């Protein structure tokens, strides 16, 4: 039996040297109350880049200019299922920040503040490298 991987994207939305952090709603089936970056699963047959743009709009109400090339990728575990997360960087270009029901709080954090709030080690490392690099264009 082969392992079925869940494919997901994460978008590090960067503004003024900070990343948009979102707190998962308490009623979420996986990791309720955990601080994370904007993320979501790919729909069947969907490519990662359009998925990243779609998830950004769905979860934040923001139009995000997402870099074409993924920043990094890592394996994770989602409620006991193996998951592959493709991470992008992006810049908000339009819209007002409006959270979907998936999240109940947000903050713009620098790398250390994000690391202090989020237990997701691989994501914390991605945020650290993404914020240390020149800002997305």
PDB file of C-alpha atoms in Angstrom:
ATOM      1  CA  UNK A   1       0.000   0.000   0.000  1.00  0.00           C
ATOM      2  CA  UNK A   2       1.456   3.342  -0.985  1.00  0.00           C
ATOM      3  CA  UNK A   3       1.193   6.395   1.227  1.00  0.00           C
ATOM      4  CA  UNK A   4      -1.191   9.011  -0.069  1.00  0.00           C
ATOM      5  CA  UNK A   5       0.273  12.475   0.297  1.00  0.00           C
ATOM      6  CA  UNK A   6      -1.846  15.536   0.805  1.00  0.00           C
ATOM      7  CA  UNK A   7      -0.484  18.363  -1.365  1.00  0.00           C
ATOM      8  CA  UNK A   8      -0.661  21.851   0.087  1.00  0.00           C
ATOM      9  CA  UNK A   9       0.696  25.329  -0.502  1.00  0.00           C
ATOM     10  CA  UNK A  10       1.757  27.946   2.019  1.00  0.00           C
ATOM     11  CA  UNK A  11       2.173  31.615   1.157  1.00  0.00           C
ATOM     12  CA  UNK A  12       4.502  33.806   3.169  1.00  0.00           C
ATOM     13  CA  UNK A  13       2.789  37.158   2.683  1.00  0.00           C
ATOM     14  CA  UNK A  14       5.522  39.718   3.368  1.00  0.00           C
ATOM     15  CA  UNK A  15       5.033  43.411   4.100  1.00  0.00           C
ATOM     16  CA  UNK A  16       7.635  45.770   5.579  1.00  0.00           C
ATOM     17  CA  UNK A  17       9.897  42.909   6.623  1.00  0.00           C
ATOM     18  CA  UNK A  18       7.150  41.023   8.448  1.00  0.00           C
ATOM     19  CA  UNK A  19       5.153  37.940   7.590  1.00  0.00           C
ATOM     20  CA  UNK A  20       1.402  37.542   7.922  1.00  0.00           C
ATOM     21  CA  UNK A  21       0.732  35.023  10.690  1.00  0.00           C
ATOM     22  CA  UNK A  22      -2.722  33.496  11.128  1.00  0.00           C
ATOM     23  CA  UNK A  23      -4.155  31.629  14.118  1.00  0.00           C
ATOM     24  CA  UNK A  24      -6.165  28.548  13.254  1.00  0.00           C
ATOM     25  CA  UNK A  25      -9.739  28.649  14.507  1.00  0.00           C
ATOM     26  CA  UNK A  26     -10.501  26.597  17.602  1.00  0.00           C
ATOM     27  CA  UNK A  27     -12.945  24.443  15.649  1.00  0.00           C
ATOM     28  CA  UNK A  28     -10.402  23.248  13.071  1.00  0.00           C
ATOM     29  CA  UNK A  29      -9.957  19.484  12.753  1.00  0.00           C
ATOM     30  CA  UNK A  30      -6.181  19.792  12.507  1.00  0.00           C
ATOM     31  CA  UNK A  31      -4.035  21.888  14.865  1.00  0.00           C
ATOM     32  CA  UNK A  32      -6.690  24.244  16.288  1.00  0.00           C
ATOM     33  CA  UNK A  33      -5.255  27.432  17.815  1.00  0.00           C
ATOM     34  CA  UNK A  34      -1.875  27.012  16.112  1.00  0.00           C
ATOM     35  CA  UNK A  35      -0.201  30.076  14.545  1.00  0.00           C
ATOM     36  CA  UNK A  36       0.779  29.446  10.932  1.00  0.00           C
ATOM     37  CA  UNK A  37       1.178  31.130   7.577  1.00  0.00           C
ATOM     38  CA  UNK A  38      -1.557  31.319   5.003  1.00  0.00           C
ATOM     39  CA  UNK A  39      -1.965  27.820   3.562  1.00  0.00           C
ATOM     40  CA  UNK A  40      -4.331  25.403   1.952  1.00  0.00           C
ATOM     41  CA  UNK A  41      -4.669  22.132   0.103  1.00  0.00           C
ATOM     42  CA  UNK A  42      -4.538  21.814  -3.664  1.00  0.00           C
ATOM     43  CA  UNK A  43      -7.729  20.887  -5.451  1.00  0.00           C
ATOM     44  CA  UNK A  44      -7.484  17.781  -7.696  1.00  0.00           C
ATOM     45  CA  UNK A  45      -5.458  18.637 -10.810  1.00  0.00           C
ATOM     46  CA  UNK A  46      -4.621  22.143  -9.569  1.00  0.00           C
ATOM     47  CA  UNK A  47      -1.103  23.500 -10.000  1.00  0.00           C
ATOM     48  CA  UNK A  48       0.607  24.911  -6.888  1.00  0.00           C
ATOM     49  CA  UNK A  49       1.051  28.522  -8.068  1.00  0.00           C
ATOM     50  CA  UNK A  50      -2.626  29.201  -8.957  1.00  0.00           C
ATOM     51  CA  UNK A  51      -3.584  27.392  -5.738  1.00  0.00           C
ATOM     52  CA  UNK A  52      -1.368  29.776  -3.748  1.00  0.00           C
ATOM     53  CA  UNK A  53      -3.007  32.833  -5.324  1.00  0.00           C
ATOM     54  CA  UNK A  54      -6.495  31.364  -4.765  1.00  0.00           C
ATOM     55  CA  UNK A  55      -5.862  30.420  -1.135  1.00  0.00           C
ATOM     56  CA  UNK A  56      -4.453  33.881  -0.395  1.00  0.00           C
ATOM     57  CA  UNK A  57      -7.649  35.520  -1.616  1.00  0.00           C
ATOM     58  CA  UNK A  58      -9.933  32.975   0.098  1.00  0.00           C
ATOM     59  CA  UNK A  59      -8.218  33.117   3.483  1.00  0.00           C
ATOM     60  CA  UNK A  60      -7.331  36.802   3.731  1.00  0.00           C
ATOM     61  CA  UNK A  61      -9.359  38.752   1.163  1.00  0.00           C
ATOM     62  CA  UNK A  62      -6.045  40.100  -0.133  1.00  0.00           C
ATOM     63  CA  UNK A  63      -4.859  39.997  -3.721  1.00  0.00           C
ATOM     64  CA  UNK A  64      -1.312  38.699  -3.304  1.00  0.00           C
ATOM     65  CA  UNK A  65       1.405  38.930  -5.938  1.00  0.00           C
ATOM     66  CA  UNK A  66       2.868  35.440  -5.445  1.00  0.00           C
ATOM     67  CA  UNK A  67       6.372  34.761  -6.751  1.00  0.00           C
ATOM     68  CA  UNK A  68       6.385  32.248  -9.614  1.00  0.00           C
ATOM     69  CA  UNK A  69       9.112  30.068  -8.153  1.00  0.00           C
ATOM     70  CA  UNK A  70       8.473  28.257  -4.894  1.00  0.00           C
ATOM     71  CA  UNK A  71      10.647  29.469  -2.014  1.00  0.00           C
ATOM     72  CA  UNK A  72      11.007  26.023  -0.451  1.00  0.00           C
ATOM     73  CA  UNK A  73       9.075  22.832   0.217  1.00  0.00           C
ATOM     74  CA  UNK A  74       8.899  20.400   3.111  1.00  0.00           C
ATOM     75  CA  UNK A  75       7.149  17.279   4.326  1.00  0.00           C
ATOM     76  CA  UNK A  76       4.732  17.614   7.220  1.00  0.00           C
ATOM     77  CA  UNK A  77       2.038  15.707   9.011  1.00  0.00           C
ATOM     78  CA  UNK A  78      -1.598  16.776   8.923  1.00  0.00           C
ATOM     79  CA  UNK A  79      -3.841  14.932  11.367  1.00  0.00           C
ATOM     80  CA  UNK A  80      -1.800  11.770  10.837  1.00  0.00           C
ATOM     81  CA  UNK A  81      -1.599  12.075   7.053  1.00  0.00           C
ATOM     82  CA  UNK A  82       1.674  12.783   5.242  1.00  0.00           C
ATOM     83  CA  UNK A  83       1.574  16.178   3.587  1.00  0.00           C
ATOM     84  CA  UNK A  84       3.868  17.945   1.138  1.00  0.00           C
ATOM     85  CA  UNK A  85       3.878  21.722   1.539  1.00  0.00           C
ATOM     86  CA  UNK A  86       5.120  23.951  -1.288  1.00  0.00           C
ATOM     87  CA  UNK A  87       6.011  27.372   0.121  1.00  0.00           C
ATOM     88  CA  UNK A  88       5.805  30.618  -1.833  1.00  0.00           C
ATOM     89  CA  UNK A  89       6.583  34.225  -0.984  1.00  0.00           C
ATOM     90  CA  UNK A  90       4.210  37.001  -1.921  1.00  0.00           C
ATOM     91  CA  UNK A  91       3.381  40.675  -1.476  1.00  0.00           C
ATOM     92  CA  UNK A  92      -0.100  42.035  -0.807  1.00  0.00           C
ATOM     93  CA  UNK A  93      -1.106  44.344  -3.672  1.00  0.00           C
ATOM     94  CA  UNK A  94      -4.818  44.999  -3.096  1.00  0.00           C
ATOM     95  CA  UNK A  95      -7.744  44.315  -0.827  1.00  0.00           C
ATOM     96  CA  UNK A  96      -8.566  44.598   2.851  1.00  0.00           C
ATOM     97  CA  UNK A  97      -7.453  41.892   5.259  1.00  0.00           C
ATOM     98  CA  UNK A  98     -10.544  39.844   6.083  1.00  0.00           C
ATOM     99  CA  UNK A  99     -10.096  36.462   7.726  1.00  0.00           C
ATOM    100  CA  UNK A 100     -12.144  33.463   6.625  1.00  0.00           C
ATOM    101  CA  UNK A 101     -13.669  31.190   9.265  1.00  0.00           C
ATOM    102  CA  UNK A 102     -10.489  29.079   9.111  1.00  0.00           C
ATOM    103  CA  UNK A 103      -8.627  31.616  11.267  1.00  0.00           C
ATOM    104  CA  UNK A 104      -9.642  33.763  14.227  1.00  0.00           C
ATOM    105  CA  UNK A 105      -6.669  36.101  14.626  1.00  0.00           C
ATOM    106  CA  UNK A 106      -3.740  37.510  12.666  1.00  0.00           C
ATOM    107  CA  UNK A 107      -0.527  39.433  13.235  1.00  0.00           C
ATOM    108  CA  UNK A 108       2.324  40.806  11.151  1.00  0.00           C
ATOM    109  CA  UNK A 109       5.415  39.280  12.772  1.00  0.00           C
ATOM    110  CA  UNK A 110       9.160  39.354  12.331  1.00  0.00           C
ATOM    111  CA  UNK A 111      11.018  36.034  12.207  1.00  0.00           C
ATOM    112  CA  UNK A 112      11.697  35.806  15.946  1.00  0.00           C
ATOM    113  CA  UNK A 113       8.113  36.652  16.913  1.00  0.00           C
ATOM    114  CA  UNK A 114       6.796  34.078  14.428  1.00  0.00           C
ATOM    115  CA  UNK A 115       9.187  31.467  15.827  1.00  0.00           C
ATOM    116  CA  UNK A 116       7.996  32.253  19.347  1.00  0.00           C
ATOM    117  CA  UNK A 117       4.348  31.658  18.379  1.00  0.00           C
ATOM    118  CA  UNK A 118       4.458  28.801  15.890  1.00  0.00           C
ATOM    119  CA  UNK A 119       5.420  25.195  16.739  1.00  0.00           C
ATOM    120  CA  UNK A 120       5.757  24.336  13.030  1.00  0.00           C
ATOM    121  CA  UNK A 121       9.544  24.024  12.827  1.00  0.00           C
ATOM    122  CA  UNK A 122       9.867  23.711   9.054  1.00  0.00           C
ATOM    123  CA  UNK A 123       7.549  26.669   8.501  1.00  0.00           C
ATOM    124  CA  UNK A 124       9.440  28.766  11.060  1.00  0.00           C
ATOM    125  CA  UNK A 125      12.675  28.030   9.158  1.00  0.00           C
ATOM    126  CA  UNK A 126      11.017  28.973   5.851  1.00  0.00           C
ATOM    127  CA  UNK A 127       9.858  32.283   7.364  1.00  0.00           C
ATOM    128  CA  UNK A 128      13.335  32.959   8.729  1.00  0.00           C
ATOM    129  CA  UNK A 129      15.047  32.476   5.340  1.00  0.00           C
ATOM    130  CA  UNK A 130      12.295  34.289   3.425  1.00  0.00           C
ATOM    131  CA  UNK A 131      12.521  37.387   5.623  1.00  0.00           C
ATOM    132  CA  UNK A 132      16.336  37.374   5.564  1.00  0.00           C
ATOM    133  CA  UNK A 133      16.388  37.471   1.758  1.00  0.00           C
ATOM    134  CA  UNK A 134      15.688  40.558  -0.334  1.00  0.00           C
ATOM    135  CA  UNK A 135      11.961  41.344  -0.388  1.00  0.00           C
ATOM    136  CA  UNK A 136       9.828  39.782  -3.114  1.00  0.00           C
ATOM    137  CA  UNK A 137       9.470  41.981  -6.196  1.00  0.00           C
TER     138      UNK A 137
END
